[in-house]
CSV table of C-alpha atoms in Angstrom, one decimal:
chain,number,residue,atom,x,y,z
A,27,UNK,CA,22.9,-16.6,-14.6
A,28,UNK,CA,20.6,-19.4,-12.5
A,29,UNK,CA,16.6,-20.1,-13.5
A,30,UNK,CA,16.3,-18.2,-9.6
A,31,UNK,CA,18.2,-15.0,-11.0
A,32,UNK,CA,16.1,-14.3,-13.9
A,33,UNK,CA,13.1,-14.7,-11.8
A,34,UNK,CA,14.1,-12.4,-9.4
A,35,UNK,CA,14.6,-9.7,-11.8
A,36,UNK,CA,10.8,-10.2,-13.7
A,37,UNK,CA,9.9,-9.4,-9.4
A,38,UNK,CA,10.6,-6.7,-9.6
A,39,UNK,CA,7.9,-3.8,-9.4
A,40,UNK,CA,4.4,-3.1,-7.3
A,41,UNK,CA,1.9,-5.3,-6.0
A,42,UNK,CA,-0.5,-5.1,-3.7
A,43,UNK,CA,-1.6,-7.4,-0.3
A,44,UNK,CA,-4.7,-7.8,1.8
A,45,UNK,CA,-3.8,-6.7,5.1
A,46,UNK,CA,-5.8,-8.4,7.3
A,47,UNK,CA,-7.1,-6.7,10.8
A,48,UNK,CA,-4.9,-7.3,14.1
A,49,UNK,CA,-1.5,-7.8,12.1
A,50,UNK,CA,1.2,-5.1,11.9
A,51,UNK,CA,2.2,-3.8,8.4
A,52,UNK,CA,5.7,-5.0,9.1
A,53,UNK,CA,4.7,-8.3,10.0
A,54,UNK,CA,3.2,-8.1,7.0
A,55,UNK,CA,6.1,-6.9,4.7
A,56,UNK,CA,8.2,-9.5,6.3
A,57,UNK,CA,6.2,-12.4,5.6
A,58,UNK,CA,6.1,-11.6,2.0
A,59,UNK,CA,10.0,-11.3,2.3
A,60,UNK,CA,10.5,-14.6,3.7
A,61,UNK,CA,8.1,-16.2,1.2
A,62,UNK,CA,9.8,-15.1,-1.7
A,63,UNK,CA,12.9,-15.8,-0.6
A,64,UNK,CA,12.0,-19.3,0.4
A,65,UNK,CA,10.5,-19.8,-3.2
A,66,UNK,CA,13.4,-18.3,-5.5
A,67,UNK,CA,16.4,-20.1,-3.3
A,68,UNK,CA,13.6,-23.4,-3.9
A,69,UNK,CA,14.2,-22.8,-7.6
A,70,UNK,CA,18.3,-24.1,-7.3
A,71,UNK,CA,21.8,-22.4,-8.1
A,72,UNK,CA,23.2,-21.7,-10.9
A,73,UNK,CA,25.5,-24.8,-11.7
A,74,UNK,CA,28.7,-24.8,-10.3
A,75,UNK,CA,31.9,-23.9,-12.1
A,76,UNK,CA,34.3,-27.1,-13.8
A,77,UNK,CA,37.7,-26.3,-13.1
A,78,UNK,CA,40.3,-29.0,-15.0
A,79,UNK,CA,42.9,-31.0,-12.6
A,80,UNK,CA,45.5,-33.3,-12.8
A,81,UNK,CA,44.8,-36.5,-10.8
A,82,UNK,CA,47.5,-38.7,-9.9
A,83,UNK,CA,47.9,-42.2,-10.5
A,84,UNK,CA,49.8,-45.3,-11.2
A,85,UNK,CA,50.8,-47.1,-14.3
A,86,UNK,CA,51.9,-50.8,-13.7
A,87,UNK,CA,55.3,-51.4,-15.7
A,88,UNK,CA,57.1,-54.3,-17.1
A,89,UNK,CA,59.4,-54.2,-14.0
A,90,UNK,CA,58.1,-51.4,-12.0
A,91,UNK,CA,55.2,-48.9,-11.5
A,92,UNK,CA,54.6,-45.3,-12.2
A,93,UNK,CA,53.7,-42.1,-11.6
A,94,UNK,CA,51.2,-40.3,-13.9
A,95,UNK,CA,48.4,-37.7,-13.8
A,96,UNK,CA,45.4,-37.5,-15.1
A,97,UNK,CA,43.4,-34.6,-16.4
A,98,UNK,CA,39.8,-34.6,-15.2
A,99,UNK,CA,36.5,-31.9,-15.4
A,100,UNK,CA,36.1,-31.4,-11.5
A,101,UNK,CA,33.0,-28.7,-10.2
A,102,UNK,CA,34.8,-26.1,-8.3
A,103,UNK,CA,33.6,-26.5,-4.5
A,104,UNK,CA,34.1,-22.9,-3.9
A,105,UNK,CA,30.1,-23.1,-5.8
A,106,UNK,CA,29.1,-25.8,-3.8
A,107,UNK,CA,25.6,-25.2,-1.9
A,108,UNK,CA,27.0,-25.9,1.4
A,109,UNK,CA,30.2,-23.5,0.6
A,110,UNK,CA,28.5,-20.8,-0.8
A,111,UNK,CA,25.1,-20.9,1.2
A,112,UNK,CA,21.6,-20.2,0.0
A,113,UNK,CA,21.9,-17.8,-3.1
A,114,UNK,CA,19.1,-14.6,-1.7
A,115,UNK,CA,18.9,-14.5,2.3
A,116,UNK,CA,17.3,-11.3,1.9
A,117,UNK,CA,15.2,-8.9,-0.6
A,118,UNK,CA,14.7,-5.1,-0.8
A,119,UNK,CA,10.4,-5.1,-0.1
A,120,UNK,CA,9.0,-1.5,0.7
A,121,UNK,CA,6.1,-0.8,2.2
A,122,UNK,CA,3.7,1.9,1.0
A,123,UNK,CA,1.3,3.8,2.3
A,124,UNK,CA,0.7,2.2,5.6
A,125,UNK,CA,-1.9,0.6,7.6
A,126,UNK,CA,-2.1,0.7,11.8
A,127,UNK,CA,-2.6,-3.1,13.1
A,128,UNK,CA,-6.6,-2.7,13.6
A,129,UNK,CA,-7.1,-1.3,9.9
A,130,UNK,CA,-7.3,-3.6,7.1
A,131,UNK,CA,-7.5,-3.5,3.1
A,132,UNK,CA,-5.5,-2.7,0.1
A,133,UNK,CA,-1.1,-2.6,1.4
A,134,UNK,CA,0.6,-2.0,-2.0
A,135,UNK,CA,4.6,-3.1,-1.8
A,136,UNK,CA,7.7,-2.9,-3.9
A,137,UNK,CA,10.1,-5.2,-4.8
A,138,UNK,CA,13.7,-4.0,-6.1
A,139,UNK,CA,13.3,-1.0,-8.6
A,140,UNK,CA,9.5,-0.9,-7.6
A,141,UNK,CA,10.9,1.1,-4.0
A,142,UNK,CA,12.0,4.4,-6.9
A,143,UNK,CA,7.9,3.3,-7.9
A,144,UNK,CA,6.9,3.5,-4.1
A,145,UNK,CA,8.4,6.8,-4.2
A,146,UNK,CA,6.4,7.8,-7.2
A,147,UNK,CA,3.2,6.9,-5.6
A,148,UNK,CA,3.8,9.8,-2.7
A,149,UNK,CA,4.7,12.5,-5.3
A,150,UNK,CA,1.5,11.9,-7.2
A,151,UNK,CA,-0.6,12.4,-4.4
A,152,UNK,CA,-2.9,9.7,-5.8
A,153,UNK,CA,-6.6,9.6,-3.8
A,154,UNK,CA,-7.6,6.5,-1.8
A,155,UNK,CA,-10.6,5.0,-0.5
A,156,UNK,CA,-11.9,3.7,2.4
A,157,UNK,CA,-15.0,1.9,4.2
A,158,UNK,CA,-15.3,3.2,7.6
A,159,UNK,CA,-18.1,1.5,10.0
A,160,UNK,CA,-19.1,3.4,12.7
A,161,UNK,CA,-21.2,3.1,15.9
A,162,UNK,CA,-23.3,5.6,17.5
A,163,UNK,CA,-23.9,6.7,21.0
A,164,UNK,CA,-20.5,6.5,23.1
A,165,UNK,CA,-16.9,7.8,22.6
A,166,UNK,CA,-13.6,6.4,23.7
A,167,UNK,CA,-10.0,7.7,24.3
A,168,UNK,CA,-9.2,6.5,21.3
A,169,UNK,CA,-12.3,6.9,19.4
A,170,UNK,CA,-12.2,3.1,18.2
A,171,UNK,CA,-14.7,0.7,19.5
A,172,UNK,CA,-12.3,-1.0,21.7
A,173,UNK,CA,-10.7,2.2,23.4
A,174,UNK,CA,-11.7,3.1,26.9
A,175,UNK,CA,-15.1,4.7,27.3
A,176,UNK,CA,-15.8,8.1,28.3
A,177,UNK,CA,-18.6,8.8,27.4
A,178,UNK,CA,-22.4,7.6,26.6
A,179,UNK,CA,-24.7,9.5,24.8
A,180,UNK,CA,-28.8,9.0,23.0
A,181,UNK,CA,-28.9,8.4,19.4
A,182,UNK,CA,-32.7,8.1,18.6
A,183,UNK,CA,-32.5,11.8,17.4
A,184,UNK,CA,-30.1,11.5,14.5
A,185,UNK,CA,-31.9,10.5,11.0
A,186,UNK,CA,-30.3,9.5,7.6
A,187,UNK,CA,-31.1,13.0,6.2
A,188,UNK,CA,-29.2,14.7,9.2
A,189,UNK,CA,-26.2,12.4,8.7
A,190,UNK,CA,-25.8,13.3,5.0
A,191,UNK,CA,-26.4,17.1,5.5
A,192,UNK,CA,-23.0,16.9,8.2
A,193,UNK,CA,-21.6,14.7,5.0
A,194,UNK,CA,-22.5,17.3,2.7
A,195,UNK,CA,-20.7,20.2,4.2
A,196,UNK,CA,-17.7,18.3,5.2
A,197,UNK,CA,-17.4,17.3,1.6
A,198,UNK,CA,-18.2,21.0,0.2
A,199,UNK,CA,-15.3,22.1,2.5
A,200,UNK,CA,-12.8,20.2,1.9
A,201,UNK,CA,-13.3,20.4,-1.9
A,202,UNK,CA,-12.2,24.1,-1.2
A,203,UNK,CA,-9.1,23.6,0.3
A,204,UNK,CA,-8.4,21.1,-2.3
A,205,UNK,CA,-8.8,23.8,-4.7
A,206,UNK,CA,-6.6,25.8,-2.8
A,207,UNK,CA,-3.8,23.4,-2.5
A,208,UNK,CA,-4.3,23.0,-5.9
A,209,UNK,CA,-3.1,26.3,-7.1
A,210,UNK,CA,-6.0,26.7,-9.1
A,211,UNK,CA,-7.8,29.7,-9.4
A,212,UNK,CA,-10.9,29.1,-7.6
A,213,UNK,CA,-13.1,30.9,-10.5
A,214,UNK,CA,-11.5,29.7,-13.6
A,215,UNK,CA,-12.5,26.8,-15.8
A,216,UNK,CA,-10.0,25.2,-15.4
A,217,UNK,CA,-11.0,24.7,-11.8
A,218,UNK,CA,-14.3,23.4,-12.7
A,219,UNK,CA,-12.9,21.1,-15.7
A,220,UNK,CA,-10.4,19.5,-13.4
A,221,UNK,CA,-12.7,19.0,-10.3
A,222,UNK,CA,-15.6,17.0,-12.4
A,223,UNK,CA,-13.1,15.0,-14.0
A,224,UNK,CA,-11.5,14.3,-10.7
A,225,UNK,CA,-7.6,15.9,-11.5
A,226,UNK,CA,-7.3,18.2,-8.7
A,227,UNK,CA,-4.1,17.2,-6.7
A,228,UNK,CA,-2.1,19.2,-4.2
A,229,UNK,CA,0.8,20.7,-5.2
A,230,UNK,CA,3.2,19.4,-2.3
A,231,UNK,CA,2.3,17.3,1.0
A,232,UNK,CA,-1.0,18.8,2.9
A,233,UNK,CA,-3.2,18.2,5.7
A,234,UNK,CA,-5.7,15.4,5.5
A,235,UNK,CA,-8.2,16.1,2.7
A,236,UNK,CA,-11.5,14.2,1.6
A,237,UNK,CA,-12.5,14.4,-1.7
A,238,UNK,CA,-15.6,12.7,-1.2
A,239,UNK,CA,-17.9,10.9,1.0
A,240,UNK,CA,-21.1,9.4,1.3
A,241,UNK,CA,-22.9,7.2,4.0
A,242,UNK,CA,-23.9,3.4,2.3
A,243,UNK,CA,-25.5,1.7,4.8
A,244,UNK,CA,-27.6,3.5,8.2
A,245,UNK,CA,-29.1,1.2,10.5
A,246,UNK,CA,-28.6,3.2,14.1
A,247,UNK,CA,-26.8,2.3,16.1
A,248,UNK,CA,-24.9,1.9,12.8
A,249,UNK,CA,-23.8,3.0,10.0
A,250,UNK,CA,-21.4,3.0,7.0
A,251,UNK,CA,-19.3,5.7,5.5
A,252,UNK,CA,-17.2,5.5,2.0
A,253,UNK,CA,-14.9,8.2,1.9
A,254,UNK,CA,-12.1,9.2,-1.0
A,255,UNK,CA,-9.3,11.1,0.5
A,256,UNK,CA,-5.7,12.2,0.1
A,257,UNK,CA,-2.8,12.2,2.8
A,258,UNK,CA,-5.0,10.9,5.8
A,259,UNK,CA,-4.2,8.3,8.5
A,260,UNK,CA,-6.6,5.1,9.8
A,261,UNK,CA,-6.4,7.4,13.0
A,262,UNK,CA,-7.5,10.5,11.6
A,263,UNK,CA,-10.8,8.7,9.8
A,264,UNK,CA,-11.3,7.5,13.3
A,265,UNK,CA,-11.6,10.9,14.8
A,266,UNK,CA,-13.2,12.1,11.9
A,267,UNK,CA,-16.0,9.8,13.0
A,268,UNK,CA,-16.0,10.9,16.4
A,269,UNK,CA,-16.5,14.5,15.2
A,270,UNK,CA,-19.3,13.6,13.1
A,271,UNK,CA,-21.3,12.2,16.4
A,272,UNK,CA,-20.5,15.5,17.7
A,273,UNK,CA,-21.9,17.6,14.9
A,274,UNK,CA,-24.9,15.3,15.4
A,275,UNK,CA,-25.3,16.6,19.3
A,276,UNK,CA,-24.0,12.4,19.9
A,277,UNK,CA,-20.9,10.7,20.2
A,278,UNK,CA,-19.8,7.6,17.5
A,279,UNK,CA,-16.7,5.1,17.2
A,280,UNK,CA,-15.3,4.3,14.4
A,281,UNK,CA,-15.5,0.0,14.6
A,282,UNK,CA,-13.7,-0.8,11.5
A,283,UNK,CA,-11.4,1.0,8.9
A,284,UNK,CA,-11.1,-0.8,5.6
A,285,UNK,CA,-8.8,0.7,2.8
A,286,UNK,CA,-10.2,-0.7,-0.4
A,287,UNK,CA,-8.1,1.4,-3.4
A,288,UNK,CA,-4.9,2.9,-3.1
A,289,UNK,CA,-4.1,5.2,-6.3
A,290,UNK,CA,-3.9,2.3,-9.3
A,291,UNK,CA,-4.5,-0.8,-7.1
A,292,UNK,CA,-7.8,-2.1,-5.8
A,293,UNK,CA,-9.5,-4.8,-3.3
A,294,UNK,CA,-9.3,-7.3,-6.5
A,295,UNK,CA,-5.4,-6.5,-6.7
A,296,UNK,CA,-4.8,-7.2,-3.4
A,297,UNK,CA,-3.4,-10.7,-2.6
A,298,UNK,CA,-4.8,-13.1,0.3
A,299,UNK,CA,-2.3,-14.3,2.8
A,300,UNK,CA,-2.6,-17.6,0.8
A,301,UNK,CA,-1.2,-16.4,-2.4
A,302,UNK,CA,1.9,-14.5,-0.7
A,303,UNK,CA,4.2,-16.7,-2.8
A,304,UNK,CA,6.8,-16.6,-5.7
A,305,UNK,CA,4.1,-17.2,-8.8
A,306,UNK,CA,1.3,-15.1,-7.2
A,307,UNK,CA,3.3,-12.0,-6.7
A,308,UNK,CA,5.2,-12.7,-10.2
A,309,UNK,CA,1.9,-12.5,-12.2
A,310,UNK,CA,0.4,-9.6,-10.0
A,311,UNK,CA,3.5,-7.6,-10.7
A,312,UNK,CA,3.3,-8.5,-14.0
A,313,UNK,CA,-0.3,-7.1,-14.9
A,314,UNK,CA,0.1,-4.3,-13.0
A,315,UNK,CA,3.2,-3.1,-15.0
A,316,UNK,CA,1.7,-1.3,-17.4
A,317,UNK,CA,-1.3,0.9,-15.6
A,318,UNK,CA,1.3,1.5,-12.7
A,319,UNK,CA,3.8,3.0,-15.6
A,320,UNK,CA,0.7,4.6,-17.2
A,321,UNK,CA,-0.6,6.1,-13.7
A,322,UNK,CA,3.1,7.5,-12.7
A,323,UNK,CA,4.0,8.9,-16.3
A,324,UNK,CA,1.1,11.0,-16.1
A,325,UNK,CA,1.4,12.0,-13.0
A,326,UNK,CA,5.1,13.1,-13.5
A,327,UNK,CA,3.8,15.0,-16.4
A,328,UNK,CA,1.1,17.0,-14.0
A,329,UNK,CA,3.9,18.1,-12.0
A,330,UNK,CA,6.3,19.6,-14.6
A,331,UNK,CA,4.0,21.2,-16.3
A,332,UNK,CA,0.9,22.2,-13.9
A,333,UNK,CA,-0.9,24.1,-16.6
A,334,UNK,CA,-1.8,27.8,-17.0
A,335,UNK,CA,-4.0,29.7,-14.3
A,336,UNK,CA,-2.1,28.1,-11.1
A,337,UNK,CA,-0.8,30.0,-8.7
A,338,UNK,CA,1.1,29.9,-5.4
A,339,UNK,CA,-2.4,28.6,-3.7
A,340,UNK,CA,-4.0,30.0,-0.5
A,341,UNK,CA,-3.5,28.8,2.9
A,342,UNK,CA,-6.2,26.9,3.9
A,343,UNK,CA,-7.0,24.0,6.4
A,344,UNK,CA,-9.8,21.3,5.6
A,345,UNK,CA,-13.1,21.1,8.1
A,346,UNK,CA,-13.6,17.8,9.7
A,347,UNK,CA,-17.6,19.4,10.4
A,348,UNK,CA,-19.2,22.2,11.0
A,349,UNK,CA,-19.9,25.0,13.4
């Protein structure tokens, strides 16, 4: 088995990118792809095979020549480079949870076995986080920055303390449905135990759900949001934004969306476009191992065996803001 081989299979597992704004996740993914495949078929083949023949030749006689053969160590050309081409023209990289092309932040992706991994990651329901800058006093179509506007509205009424009142009950409600979805009873112990130490997970796939948010930076027009959430879109913390301007009797767009943790990997995980090569993604799968084994094991463990005191779980659908 070649040097190129064995590397390939210590690949194998989950890193995690920096997506940077304006790019597809694809383009992305198939950057990384190309990389490593330029690097590993870099690293050679695997020697090619010796084969023994017979070569012919002549043996100069008293009176006349003659026919012999040789035996001779020949490398098979059936393993030549140029017979059997470059030795990985493509590798299995999945894409996580994904980002839209103006979003940026924290892209985790799996190499080879690290796709079951990828899979592991949905069923867990792990929480991620984002930094969402917003803008008040107009809406768009799209309720980005850059949509088309519809709308321009006054600002100089909204204060810090009416911001984080609209923050306060969005949080308060969504905490309920996560209770809900959680199968937990809403008055047990339990309940409590799991939501300080931050355990509660939905039971199967649900509607968007923040699990927390606060506002870190308010400079009108202005401000910043971080928000820790399960199952949501970069387009649905858009229009969450919007919604909060309309709560606050104004209009806001959301001008950036940054994800900065997704479940086990954080901004400091995440690889630079410079470092999307062979040895950077090596040692980033490498110490990731064992907390991504850790963080799955556990979480498989959540799921068959939820605990005592959960039940089916109400219906109920998370508030974006209040009445």
């Amino acid at each position: 088995m070649g040097s190129a081989a064995r590397v390939y299979r210590s690949l194998q597992g989950l890193f995690a990118v920096y997506k940077p704004p304006g790019v597809h996740w694809k383009l992305v993914r198939d950057t990384v792809e190309t990389n490593l495949i330029r690097d590993l078929n870099s690293l050679g083949s695997p020697a090619p095979r010796q084969a023994i023949r017979f070569l012919p030749g002549r043996s100069e006689g008293a009176d006349r020549s003659e026919l012999t053969l040789t035996a001779a160590r020949l490398p098979v050309l059936a393993d030549h480079p140029l017979v059997t081409g470059p030795q990985f023209e493509r590798l299995k990289v999945g894409a996580g949870h994904r980002l839209d092309v103006r979003s940026s932040g924290v892209f985790v992706l799996g190499v080879g076995h690290g796709n079951k991994m990828l899979t592991g990651m949905y069923s867990c329901h792990l929480t991620k986080e984002y930094t969402l800058q917003g803008l008040f006093g107009k809406a768009t179509d799209d309720f980005s920055d850059s949509g088309r506007l519809v709308e321009k509205t006054t600002f100089d009424h909204i204060t810090r303390d009416k911001l984080e009142k609209i923050l306060a009950v969005i949080q308060g409600t969504n905490q309920k449905a996560l209770l809900a979805f959680s199968g937990v009873d809403l008055k047990s112990q339990e309940a409590y135990e799991m939501a300080v130490k931050g355990l509660l997970r939905p039971l199967q796939k649900t509607p968007p759900v923040i699990t927390g948010v606060r506002c870190v930076r308010f400079a009108p027009p202005e401000f910043t949001l971080e928000i820790q959430c399960l199952n949501e879109t970069p387009q649905y913390l858009r229009k969450l934004i919007h919604e909060i301007g309309l709560e606050l009797r104004s209009a806001a767009v959301c001008s950036h969306v940054r994800r900065t943790r997704d479940g086990f990997f954080t901004l400091p995980d995440a690889l630079l476009r410079s470092h999307w090569d062979l040895h950077s993604v090596g040692e980033a799968v490498r110490q990731a191992g064992p907390r991504v084994r850790a963080a799955l094991s556990r979480g498989e463990a959540e799921e068959t065996d939820p605990g005592e005191g959960r039940g089916s779980g109400a219906e109920a659908e998370p508030r974006q803001g209040c009445s």
